Coordinates of C-alpha atoms in Angstrom, one line a residue:
Chain W
A256 CA 7.9 14.6 -8.5
Q257 CA 4.6 14.7 -10.1
S258 CA 2.0 17.0 -8.6
V259 CA -1.4 18.4 -9.4
T260 CA -2.7 21.8 -8.3
Q261 CA -6.4 22.8 -8.2
P262 CA -6.1 26.5 -7.1
D263 CA -9.8 26.9 -6.2
I264 CA -11.0 25.0 -3.2
H265 CA -14.6 26.1 -3.5
I266 CA -16.5 27.8 -6.4
T267 CA -20.1 28.9 -6.4
V268 CA -21.9 29.6 -9.7
S269 CA -25.4 30.4 -10.6
E270 CA -27.5 27.8 -12.4
G271 CA -27.2 28.3 -16.1
A272 CA -23.9 30.2 -15.9
S273 CA -20.7 28.9 -17.4
L274 CA -18.0 27.1 -15.4
E275 CA -14.3 26.7 -15.6
L276 CA -12.3 24.6 -13.0
R277 CA -8.6 25.0 -13.1
C278 CA -6.0 22.3 -13.0
N279 CA -2.2 22.6 -13.3
Y280 CA 0.2 19.7 -13.3
S281 CA 3.9 19.2 -12.8
Y282 CA 5.4 16.4 -14.8
G283 CA 8.4 15.9 -17.1
A284 CA 6.5 14.6 -20.0
T285 CA 2.9 14.7 -21.2
P286 CA 1.0 12.6 -18.6
Y287 CA -2.4 11.0 -18.9
L288 CA -4.9 13.5 -17.5
F289 CA -8.3 12.9 -16.0
W290 CA -11.2 14.7 -14.4
Y291 CA -13.3 12.8 -11.9
V292 CA -16.5 14.0 -10.1
Q293 CA -17.6 12.8 -6.6
S294 CA -21.1 13.4 -5.3
P295 CA -21.6 13.3 -1.5
G296 CA -21.1 9.8 -0.2
Q297 CA -20.3 8.4 -3.6
G298 CA -17.2 7.1 -5.3
L299 CA -15.4 8.8 -8.1
Q300 CA -17.0 9.0 -11.6
L301 CA -14.8 9.6 -14.6
L302 CA -15.9 12.7 -16.5
L303 CA -13.2 12.7 -19.2
K304 CA -9.6 11.9 -20.0
Y305 CA -6.8 13.0 -22.2
F306 CA -4.0 10.8 -23.5
S307 CA -2.9 12.3 -26.8
G308 CA -4.2 13.9 -30.0
D309 CA -6.9 16.6 -30.1
T310 CA -6.3 18.8 -27.1
L311 CA -10.0 19.5 -26.6
V312 CA -11.7 16.5 -25.1
Q313 CA -15.4 16.0 -24.6
G314 CA -16.8 14.1 -21.6
I315 CA -20.0 13.1 -20.1
K316 CA -22.7 15.4 -18.7
G317 CA -21.7 18.2 -21.2
F318 CA -18.2 18.7 -19.8
E319 CA -15.1 19.4 -21.8
A320 CA -11.5 20.0 -21.0
E321 CA -8.6 21.5 -22.9
F322 CA -5.0 20.4 -22.6
K323 CA -2.5 23.2 -22.9
R324 CA 1.1 22.0 -22.9
S325 CA 2.6 25.5 -22.7
Q326 CA 0.7 26.2 -19.5
S327 CA 0.7 22.7 -18.1
S328 CA -3.0 23.0 -17.6
F329 CA -6.0 20.9 -18.1
N330 CA -9.0 23.1 -17.3
L331 CA -12.5 21.7 -17.1
R332 CA -15.4 23.7 -18.6
K333 CA -19.1 23.5 -19.0
P334 CA -21.2 26.2 -20.9
S335 CA -24.3 26.0 -18.7
V336 CA -24.3 24.6 -15.2
H337 CA -27.2 22.6 -13.8
W338 CA -28.0 22.2 -10.1
S339 CA -27.2 18.5 -10.3
D340 CA -23.6 19.5 -11.1
A341 CA -23.0 20.4 -7.5
A342 CA -20.2 18.0 -6.3
E343 CA -16.5 17.8 -5.8
Y344 CA -14.3 17.7 -8.8
F345 CA -10.8 16.1 -8.9
C346 CA -8.1 16.5 -11.5
A347 CA -5.6 13.7 -11.7
V348 CA -2.5 12.7 -13.6
E349 CA -1.0 9.3 -14.3
R350 CA 2.4 8.3 -15.7
N351 CA 1.9 7.1 -19.3
Q352 CA 3.4 3.8 -18.1
G353 CA 0.4 3.1 -16.0
G354 CA 0.1 3.0 -12.2
K355 CA -1.1 5.3 -9.6
L356 CA -3.1 8.4 -10.1
I357 CA -1.9 11.7 -8.5
F358 CA -4.9 13.8 -7.5
G359 CA -5.3 17.5 -6.9
Q360 CA -6.9 18.6 -3.7
G361 CA -10.3 18.9 -5.3
T362 CA -12.7 21.8 -6.1
E363 CA -16.1 21.9 -4.4
L364 CA -18.7 23.3 -6.7
S365 CA -21.9 24.8 -5.4
V366 CA -24.7 25.9 -7.7
K367 CA -27.1 28.6 -6.6
P368 CA -30.6 28.9 -8.1
Chain H
G1322 CA -21.1 -7.3 -11.3
A1323 CA -21.1 -4.2 -13.5
G1324 CA -18.8 -2.1 -11.4
V1325 CA -16.3 -2.2 -8.6
S1326 CA -17.8 -3.2 -5.3
Q1327 CA -16.5 -2.7 -1.8
S1328 CA -17.5 -4.0 1.5
P1329 CA -18.4 -3.0 4.1
S1330 CA -19.8 0.4 3.2
N1331 CA -19.1 1.6 6.7
K1332 CA -17.0 0.3 9.5
V1333 CA -16.7 1.6 13.0
T1334 CA -13.9 0.1 15.1
E1335 CA -12.0 0.8 18.3
K1336 CA -8.5 2.0 18.4
G1337 CA -6.1 -1.0 18.4
K1338 CA -8.3 -3.4 16.6
D1339 CA -7.6 -4.9 13.2
V1340 CA -9.9 -4.3 10.2
E1341 CA -10.2 -5.9 6.8
L1342 CA -11.7 -4.0 3.8
R1343 CA -12.7 -5.9 0.7
C1344 CA -12.7 -4.9 -3.0
D1345 CA -14.2 -6.8 -5.9
P1346 CA -12.9 -5.4 -9.1
I1347 CA -14.7 -5.3 -12.5
S1348 CA -14.6 -8.8 -13.9
G1349 CA -11.5 -9.3 -16.1
H1350 CA -9.7 -6.3 -14.9
T1351 CA -6.0 -7.0 -14.4
A1352 CA -5.1 -3.9 -12.4
L1353 CA -6.4 -3.0 -8.9
Y1354 CA -5.6 0.0 -6.8
W1355 CA -6.3 1.2 -3.3
Y1356 CA -6.6 4.9 -2.4
R1357 CA -7.4 6.7 0.9
Q1358 CA -9.4 9.9 1.1
S1359 CA -9.2 11.9 4.2
L1360 CA -9.9 15.5 5.1
G1361 CA -6.3 16.5 5.8
Q1362 CA -4.6 14.6 3.1
G1363 CA -7.0 14.5 0.2
L1364 CA -6.8 11.4 -2.1
E1365 CA -3.7 9.4 -1.6
F1366 CA -2.5 6.3 -3.5
L1367 CA -1.8 3.3 -1.2
I1368 CA -1.0 0.2 -3.3
Y1369 CA -1.3 -1.1 -6.9
F1370 CA -1.6 -4.7 -8.2
Q1371 CA -1.0 -5.5 -11.8
G1372 CA -1.5 -9.1 -12.9
N1373 CA 1.1 -11.4 -11.4
S1374 CA 3.7 -8.7 -10.9
A1375 CA 4.9 -7.7 -7.5
P1376 CA 2.6 -5.0 -6.1
D1377 CA 3.6 -1.3 -5.9
K1378 CA 3.4 -0.7 -2.2
S1379 CA 5.0 2.7 -2.2
G1380 CA 2.0 4.5 -0.9
L1381 CA 1.4 2.4 2.2
P1382 CA 1.8 4.8 5.2
S1383 CA 3.1 2.3 7.7
D1384 CA 3.8 -1.4 8.2
R1385 CA 0.4 -1.6 9.9
F1386 CA -1.1 -1.5 6.4
S1387 CA -1.0 -4.5 4.1
A1388 CA -3.0 -5.8 1.1
E1389 CA -3.3 -8.9 -0.9
R1390 CA -5.0 -10.0 -4.0
T1391 CA -6.1 -13.5 -4.3
G1392 CA -6.5 -15.3 -7.6
G1393 CA -5.9 -12.1 -9.5
S1394 CA -9.4 -10.8 -8.5
V1395 CA -10.6 -9.9 -5.0
S1396 CA -8.4 -7.8 -2.8
T1397 CA -8.3 -7.3 0.9
L1398 CA -6.7 -4.3 2.6
T1399 CA -5.8 -5.0 6.2
I1400 CA -5.1 -2.3 8.8
Q1401 CA -3.6 -3.7 12.0
R1402 CA -3.8 -1.9 15.4
T1403 CA -5.9 0.9 14.0
Q1404 CA -5.3 4.4 15.1
Q1405 CA -7.6 7.4 15.0
E1406 CA -5.7 8.9 12.1
D1407 CA -6.6 5.9 10.0
S1408 CA -10.2 7.2 9.9
A1409 CA -10.9 7.9 6.2
V1410 CA -12.7 6.6 3.1
Y1411 CA -10.8 3.8 1.5
L1412 CA -11.4 3.6 -2.3
C1413 CA -10.7 0.8 -4.6
A1414 CA -10.3 1.0 -8.4
S1415 CA -9.6 -1.3 -11.2
S1416 CA -8.6 -1.1 -14.8
G1417 CA -8.4 -3.4 -17.8
S1418 CA -5.3 -4.7 -19.5
G1419 CA -3.8 -2.0 -21.6
E1420 CA -6.4 0.5 -20.4
E1421 CA -5.3 3.5 -18.4
T1422 CA -8.8 4.5 -17.1
Q1423 CA -9.4 3.5 -13.4
Y1424 CA -13.0 2.8 -12.4
F1425 CA -13.7 3.4 -8.7
G1426 CA -15.9 1.7 -6.2
P1427 CA -18.1 3.5 -3.7
G1428 CA -15.6 3.2 -0.9
T1429 CA -15.5 2.0 2.6
R1430 CA -15.9 4.7 5.3
L1431 CA -13.7 3.7 8.3
L1432 CA -14.1 5.4 11.7
V1433 CA -11.7 4.6 14.4
L1434 CA -12.9 5.6 17.9

């Protein structure tokens, strides 16, 4: 069965510091991979996605993620965090035939001044 | 509208009552999804509609839950005889034909007393 693991439930970083949020997936083939962000009381906003091709993908708000097949990982990175990045981040996978998203448990990001 | 809309934003109901939650997908999107977000279970898939195909109901937690999509557009999620464990945020998403990215609405926060 497909699954997604986000090992870090909560991360705190200082404003201006770099960020890496981890995501590992379990799937028989290369799935479609997504990162979403959710601010308090809001829905999910797509940050970036990977379907195929270049394994380093760029997203909105200065985020990027790298797909590593050998590690079954799709980690999210940002070189310099802003206070407005404080939110919950979800990694998700989808079968490449379409259908439901399988989400990780989420990582809550706090940013300290 | 420009995005996925959901109504009501918040719903408080008494245990045993029925509730209906509405989702208006992005115009022209053929696929519509319902997810549930709760503290204990994270983000869970409930049901998926794609065009005129039979819906994928594999995520519905019990027969108290049902959903329909009328005219290939608006969808209603119905929960009968609500229980306290049904308290959660119910998220709707839609995607276009041949597109794998799901766009989420703001959600309906359901509280069962």
